[in-house]
PDB file of C-alpha atoms in Angstrom:
ATOM      1  CA  UNK Q   1       6.734 134.368  -9.098  1.00  0.00           C
ATOM      2  CA  UNK Q   2       9.398 133.310  -6.602  1.00  0.00           C
ATOM      3  CA  UNK Q   3      11.263 136.546  -7.200  1.00  0.00           C
ATOM      4  CA  UNK Q   4       8.150 138.586  -6.380  1.00  0.00           C
ATOM      5  CA  UNK Q   5       7.558 136.599  -3.192  1.00  0.00           C
ATOM      6  CA  UNK Q   6      11.182 136.999  -2.156  1.00  0.00           C
ATOM      7  CA  UNK Q   7      11.005 140.744  -2.808  1.00  0.00           C
ATOM      8  CA  UNK Q   8       7.810 140.969  -0.745  1.00  0.00           C
ATOM      9  CA  UNK Q   9       9.423 139.096   2.163  1.00  0.00           C
ATOM     10  CA  UNK Q  10      12.490 141.347   2.011  1.00  0.00           C
ATOM     11  CA  UNK Q  11      10.222 144.407   1.990  1.00  0.00           C
ATOM     12  CA  UNK Q  12       8.264 143.239   5.050  1.00  0.00           C
ATOM     13  CA  UNK Q  13      11.470 142.395   6.934  1.00  0.00           C
ATOM     14  CA  UNK Q  14      12.931 145.806   6.051  1.00  0.00           C
ATOM     15  CA  UNK Q  15       9.803 147.618   7.282  1.00  0.00           C
ATOM     16  CA  UNK Q  16       9.832 145.602  10.505  1.00  0.00           C
ATOM     17  CA  UNK Q  17      13.514 146.434  11.007  1.00  0.00           C
ATOM     18  CA  UNK Q  18      12.868 150.154  10.480  1.00  0.00           C
ATOM     19  CA  UNK Q  19       9.968 150.099  12.952  1.00  0.00           C
ATOM     20  CA  UNK Q  20      12.064 148.175  15.475  1.00  0.00           C
ATOM     21  CA  UNK Q  21      14.937 150.622  15.087  1.00  0.00           C
ATOM     22  CA  UNK Q  22      12.569 153.580  15.554  1.00  0.00           C
ATOM     23  CA  UNK Q  23      11.156 152.028  18.714  1.00  0.00           C
ATOM     24  CA  UNK Q  24      14.618 151.323  20.118  1.00  0.00           C
ATOM     25  CA  UNK Q  25      16.029 154.770  19.326  1.00  0.00           C
ATOM     26  CA  UNK Q  26      13.146 157.061  20.126  1.00  0.00           C
ATOM     27  CA  UNK Q  27      12.837 158.636  23.552  1.00  0.00           C
ATOM     28  CA  UNK Q  28       9.284 157.536  24.226  1.00  0.00           C
ATOM     29  CA  UNK Q  29       8.245 157.825  27.840  1.00  0.00           C
ATOM     30  CA  UNK Q  30       4.672 156.775  27.031  1.00  0.00           C
ATOM     31  CA  UNK Q  31       5.699 153.484  25.454  1.00  0.00           C
ATOM     32  CA  UNK Q  32       8.042 152.741  28.354  1.00  0.00           C
ATOM     33  CA  UNK Q  33       5.371 153.516  30.956  1.00  0.00           C
ATOM     34  CA  UNK Q  34       2.782 151.358  29.182  1.00  0.00           C
ATOM     35  CA  UNK Q  35       5.339 148.553  29.026  1.00  0.00           C
ATOM     36  CA  UNK Q  36       5.376 148.671  32.837  1.00  0.00           C
ATOM     37  CA  UNK Q  37       1.536 148.728  33.075  1.00  0.00           C
ATOM     38  CA  UNK Q  38       1.372 152.339  34.245  1.00  0.00           C
ATOM     39  CA  UNK Q  39      -1.691 154.461  33.487  1.00  0.00           C
ATOM     40  CA  UNK Q  40      -0.483 157.341  31.307  1.00  0.00           C
ATOM     41  CA  UNK Q  41      -2.016 159.865  28.899  1.00  0.00           C
ATOM     42  CA  UNK Q  42      -2.582 158.406  25.454  1.00  0.00           C
ATOM     43  CA  UNK Q  43      -0.522 160.156  22.777  1.00  0.00           C
ATOM     44  CA  UNK Q  44      -2.651 162.449  20.643  1.00  0.00           C
ATOM     45  CA  UNK Q  45      -3.060 161.634  16.988  1.00  0.00           C
ATOM     46  CA  UNK Q  46      -4.627 163.087  13.877  1.00  0.00           C
ATOM     47  CA  UNK Q  47      -4.747 160.674  10.969  1.00  0.00           C
ATOM     48  CA  UNK Q  48      -6.340 160.646   7.555  1.00  0.00           C
ATOM     49  CA  UNK Q  49      -9.473 158.500   7.620  1.00  0.00           C
ATOM     50  CA  UNK Q  50      -8.910 155.392   5.525  1.00  0.00           C
ATOM     51  CA  UNK Q  51     -12.261 155.625   3.743  1.00  0.00           C
ATOM     52  CA  UNK Q  52     -12.176 159.412   3.382  1.00  0.00           C
ATOM     53  CA  UNK Q  53     -14.006 161.985   5.449  1.00  0.00           C
ATOM     54  CA  UNK Q  54     -12.882 163.897   8.509  1.00  0.00           C
ATOM     55  CA  UNK Q  55      -9.565 162.963  10.135  1.00  0.00           C
ATOM     56  CA  UNK Q  56      -9.515 160.437  12.951  1.00  0.00           C
ATOM     57  CA  UNK Q  57      -8.391 162.156  16.163  1.00  0.00           C
ATOM     58  CA  UNK Q  58      -8.189 161.042  19.750  1.00  0.00           C
ATOM     59  CA  UNK Q  59      -9.180 164.517  20.927  1.00  0.00           C
ATOM     60  CA  UNK Q  60     -12.594 164.195  19.254  1.00  0.00           C
ATOM     61  CA  UNK Q  61     -13.289 161.126  21.394  1.00  0.00           C
ATOM     62  CA  UNK Q  62     -12.529 162.675  24.800  1.00  0.00           C
ATOM     63  CA  UNK Q  63     -15.230 161.708  27.286  1.00  0.00           C
ATOM     64  CA  UNK Q  64     -15.613 158.238  25.793  1.00  0.00           C
ATOM     65  CA  UNK Q  65     -13.780 155.004  26.445  1.00  0.00           C
ATOM     66  CA  UNK Q  66     -11.775 154.238  23.310  1.00  0.00           C
ATOM     67  CA  UNK Q  67     -10.443 150.934  22.015  1.00  0.00           C
ATOM     68  CA  UNK Q  68      -7.492 151.684  19.718  1.00  0.00           C
ATOM     69  CA  UNK Q  69      -6.528 148.681  17.621  1.00  0.00           C
ATOM     70  CA  UNK Q  70      -3.317 148.816  15.557  1.00  0.00           C
ATOM     71  CA  UNK Q  71      -3.444 146.425  12.605  1.00  0.00           C
ATOM     72  CA  UNK Q  72      -2.104 145.743   9.113  1.00  0.00           C
ATOM     73  CA  UNK Q  73      -3.690 144.031   6.126  1.00  0.00           C
ATOM     74  CA  UNK Q  74      -1.056 141.269   5.989  1.00  0.00           C
ATOM     75  CA  UNK Q  75      -1.537 140.320   9.647  1.00  0.00           C
ATOM     76  CA  UNK Q  76      -3.195 136.911  10.133  1.00  0.00           C
ATOM     77  CA  UNK Q  77      -4.240 137.478  13.767  1.00  0.00           C
ATOM     78  CA  UNK Q  78      -5.691 140.878  12.737  1.00  0.00           C
ATOM     79  CA  UNK Q  79      -7.991 139.064  10.315  1.00  0.00           C
ATOM     80  CA  UNK Q  80      -9.144 136.756  13.100  1.00  0.00           C
ATOM     81  CA  UNK Q  81      -9.978 139.511  15.596  1.00  0.00           C
ATOM     82  CA  UNK Q  82     -11.542 142.010  13.186  1.00  0.00           C
ATOM     83  CA  UNK Q  83     -15.091 140.531  13.337  1.00  0.00           C
ATOM     84  CA  UNK Q  84     -14.978 140.666  17.147  1.00  0.00           C
ATOM     85  CA  UNK Q  85     -13.878 144.313  17.110  1.00  0.00           C
ATOM     86  CA  UNK Q  86     -16.609 145.179  14.594  1.00  0.00           C
ATOM     87  CA  UNK Q  87     -19.176 143.474  16.806  1.00  0.00           C
ATOM     88  CA  UNK Q  88     -17.898 145.370  19.866  1.00  0.00           C
ATOM     89  CA  UNK Q  89     -18.062 148.665  17.968  1.00  0.00           C
ATOM     90  CA  UNK Q  90     -21.719 148.020  17.194  1.00  0.00           C
ATOM     91  CA  UNK Q  91     -22.528 146.714  20.669  1.00  0.00           C
ATOM     92  CA  UNK Q  92     -20.963 149.706  22.472  1.00  0.00           C
ATOM     93  CA  UNK Q  93     -22.138 152.429  20.060  1.00  0.00           C
ATOM     94  CA  UNK Q  94     -24.080 155.046  22.013  1.00  0.00           C
ATOM     95  CA  UNK Q  95     -22.979 153.573  25.355  1.00  0.00           C
ATOM     96  CA  UNK Q  96     -19.920 155.752  25.951  1.00  0.00           C
ATOM     97  CA  UNK Q  97     -17.336 153.599  24.184  1.00  0.00           C
ATOM     98  CA  UNK Q  98     -15.982 153.513  20.650  1.00  0.00           C
ATOM     99  CA  UNK Q  99     -13.555 151.436  18.602  1.00  0.00           C
ATOM    100  CA  UNK Q 100     -10.916 153.030  16.386  1.00  0.00           C
ATOM    101  CA  UNK Q 101      -8.640 151.104  14.079  1.00  0.00           C
ATOM    102  CA  UNK Q 102      -5.209 152.345  13.070  1.00  0.00           C
ATOM    103  CA  UNK Q 103      -3.799 150.703   9.975  1.00  0.00           C
ATOM    104  CA  UNK Q 104      -0.040 150.997  10.240  1.00  0.00           C
ATOM    105  CA  UNK Q 105       2.900 150.569   7.844  1.00  0.00           C
ATOM    106  CA  UNK Q 106       0.661 149.321   5.061  1.00  0.00           C
ATOM    107  CA  UNK Q 107      -0.459 150.320   1.581  1.00  0.00           C
ATOM    108  CA  UNK Q 108      -3.669 152.329   1.477  1.00  0.00           C
ATOM    109  CA  UNK Q 109      -5.184 150.064  -1.201  1.00  0.00           C
ATOM    110  CA  UNK Q 110      -4.500 146.853   0.720  1.00  0.00           C
ATOM    111  CA  UNK Q 111      -5.868 148.428   3.903  1.00  0.00           C
ATOM    112  CA  UNK Q 112      -9.077 149.580   2.175  1.00  0.00           C
ATOM    113  CA  UNK Q 113      -9.597 146.123   0.670  1.00  0.00           C
ATOM    114  CA  UNK Q 114      -9.009 144.501   4.055  1.00  0.00           C
ATOM    115  CA  UNK Q 115     -11.489 146.773   5.839  1.00  0.00           C
ATOM    116  CA  UNK Q 116     -14.115 146.274   3.126  1.00  0.00           C
ATOM    117  CA  UNK Q 117     -13.646 142.490   3.098  1.00  0.00           C
ATOM    118  CA  UNK Q 118     -14.094 142.312   6.873  1.00  0.00           C
ATOM    119  CA  UNK Q 119     -17.082 144.680   6.973  1.00  0.00           C
ATOM    120  CA  UNK Q 120     -15.410 147.265   9.199  1.00  0.00           C
ATOM    121  CA  UNK Q 121     -17.655 150.282   9.778  1.00  0.00           C
ATOM    122  CA  UNK Q 122     -15.820 151.982  12.641  1.00  0.00           C
ATOM    123  CA  UNK Q 123     -13.300 154.770  12.002  1.00  0.00           C
ATOM    124  CA  UNK Q 124      -9.885 153.725  10.723  1.00  0.00           C
ATOM    125  CA  UNK Q 125      -6.911 156.064  10.736  1.00  0.00           C
ATOM    126  CA  UNK Q 126      -4.139 155.520   8.212  1.00  0.00           C
ATOM    127  CA  UNK Q 127      -0.636 155.556   9.763  1.00  0.00           C
ATOM    128  CA  UNK Q 128       1.371 154.835   6.622  1.00  0.00           C
ATOM    129  CA  UNK Q 129       4.880 155.188   8.071  1.00  0.00           C
ATOM    130  CA  UNK Q 130       4.150 154.022  11.618  1.00  0.00           C
ATOM    131  CA  UNK Q 131       4.608 157.388  13.350  1.00  0.00           C
ATOM    132  CA  UNK Q 132       1.620 156.906  15.682  1.00  0.00           C
ATOM    133  CA  UNK Q 133       2.455 153.243  16.233  1.00  0.00           C
ATOM    134  CA  UNK Q 134       5.926 154.330  17.341  1.00  0.00           C
ATOM    135  CA  UNK Q 135       4.512 156.874  19.801  1.00  0.00           C
ATOM    136  CA  UNK Q 136       2.398 154.122  21.336  1.00  0.00           C
ATOM    137  CA  UNK Q 137       5.301 151.667  21.404  1.00  0.00           C
ATOM    138  CA  UNK Q 138       3.661 149.238  18.979  1.00  0.00           C
ATOM    139  CA  UNK Q 139       6.232 146.724  17.753  1.00  0.00           C
ATOM    140  CA  UNK Q 140       3.846 144.352  15.957  1.00  0.00           C
ATOM    141  CA  UNK Q 141       0.212 143.971  15.033  1.00  0.00           C
ATOM    142  CA  UNK Q 142      -2.298 143.493  16.369  1.00  0.00           C
ATOM    143  CA  UNK Q 143      -1.801 145.591  19.479  1.00  0.00           C
ATOM    144  CA  UNK Q 144      -4.785 147.102  21.259  1.00  0.00           C
ATOM    145  CA  UNK Q 145      -5.006 149.927  23.778  1.00  0.00           C
ATOM    146  CA  UNK Q 146      -7.920 150.763  26.055  1.00  0.00           C
ATOM    147  CA  UNK Q 147      -8.204 154.476  26.797  1.00  0.00           C
ATOM    148  CA  UNK Q 148     -10.430 155.822  29.567  1.00  0.00           C
ATOM    149  CA  UNK Q 149     -12.778 158.824  29.366  1.00  0.00           C
ATOM    150  CA  UNK Q 150      -9.961 161.141  30.508  1.00  0.00           C
ATOM    151  CA  UNK Q 151      -7.678 160.065  27.683  1.00  0.00           C
ATOM    152  CA  UNK Q 152      -5.420 157.739  29.669  1.00  0.00           C
ATOM    153  CA  UNK Q 153      -4.193 154.325  28.570  1.00  0.00           C
ATOM    154  CA  UNK Q 154      -5.473 151.852  31.146  1.00  0.00           C
ATOM    155  CA  UNK Q 155      -4.578 148.602  29.381  1.00  0.00           C
ATOM    156  CA  UNK Q 156      -2.536 147.303  26.451  1.00  0.00           C
ATOM    157  CA  UNK Q 157      -3.032 143.896  24.874  1.00  0.00           C
ATOM    158  CA  UNK Q 158      -0.330 142.434  22.627  1.00  0.00           C
ATOM    159  CA  UNK Q 159      -1.683 140.120  19.964  1.00  0.00           C
ATOM    160  CA  UNK Q 160      -5.357 139.394  19.433  1.00  0.00           C
ATOM    161  CA  UNK Q 161      -7.657 140.535  22.232  1.00  0.00           C
ATOM    162  CA  UNK Q 162      -9.477 137.569  23.771  1.00  0.00           C
ATOM    163  CA  UNK Q 163     -13.232 138.114  23.398  1.00  0.00           C
ATOM    164  CA  UNK Q 164     -13.750 137.745  27.163  1.00  0.00           C
ATOM    165  CA  UNK Q 165     -11.228 140.507  27.802  1.00  0.00           C
ATOM    166  CA  UNK Q 166     -12.572 142.968  25.227  1.00  0.00           C
ATOM    167  CA  UNK Q 167     -15.803 143.858  27.030  1.00  0.00           C
ATOM    168  CA  UNK Q 168     -14.141 143.633  30.459  1.00  0.00           C
ATOM    169  CA  UNK Q 169     -11.483 146.189  29.452  1.00  0.00           C
ATOM    170  CA  UNK Q 170     -14.077 148.475  27.862  1.00  0.00           C
ATOM    171  CA  UNK Q 171     -16.036 148.430  31.135  1.00  0.00           C
ATOM    172  CA  UNK Q 172     -12.798 149.170  33.025  1.00  0.00           C
ATOM    173  CA  UNK Q 173     -12.044 152.123  30.736  1.00  0.00           C
ATOM    174  CA  UNK Q 174     -15.555 153.450  31.344  1.00  0.00           C
ATOM    175  CA  UNK Q 175     -15.128 153.187  35.158  1.00  0.00           C
ATOM    176  CA  UNK Q 176     -11.712 154.856  35.497  1.00  0.00           C
TER     177      UNK Q 176
END
């Protein structure tokens, strides 16, 4: 049992190192601009939908404010904020805003179990190797981006989004 745990820890550390290396060595103007709180176009993405169905794309959501939450099934803070994001997705449905989850650097089975366990009904894209996370400059999960109706990132939150900030940033994304 200890050997399995040790192998799992080594695997997680290796994945984190690869993601960190990719972030450090990729010319990513978007990630750098967001780091400095600049409003920039959100990188486009087209991801397989975790539960099946049509792909999850940012382009399909143009005209809406979009909350993009990067998460992973082994992330403790992701577990804590998931009910709040689900509640926001339901609360803002039909009001010009939507929530999209992006499961990153994770196994599909673990991600599906996680989403089912937490009752997630909003669209989840599956970013198995972290390509989209890298484009957004995501170094760890959870990281959340607020995208306005024109497709621009207007805010990034590292770590769990405080509940008071979630609705405030959605309203901001709807106004800009």
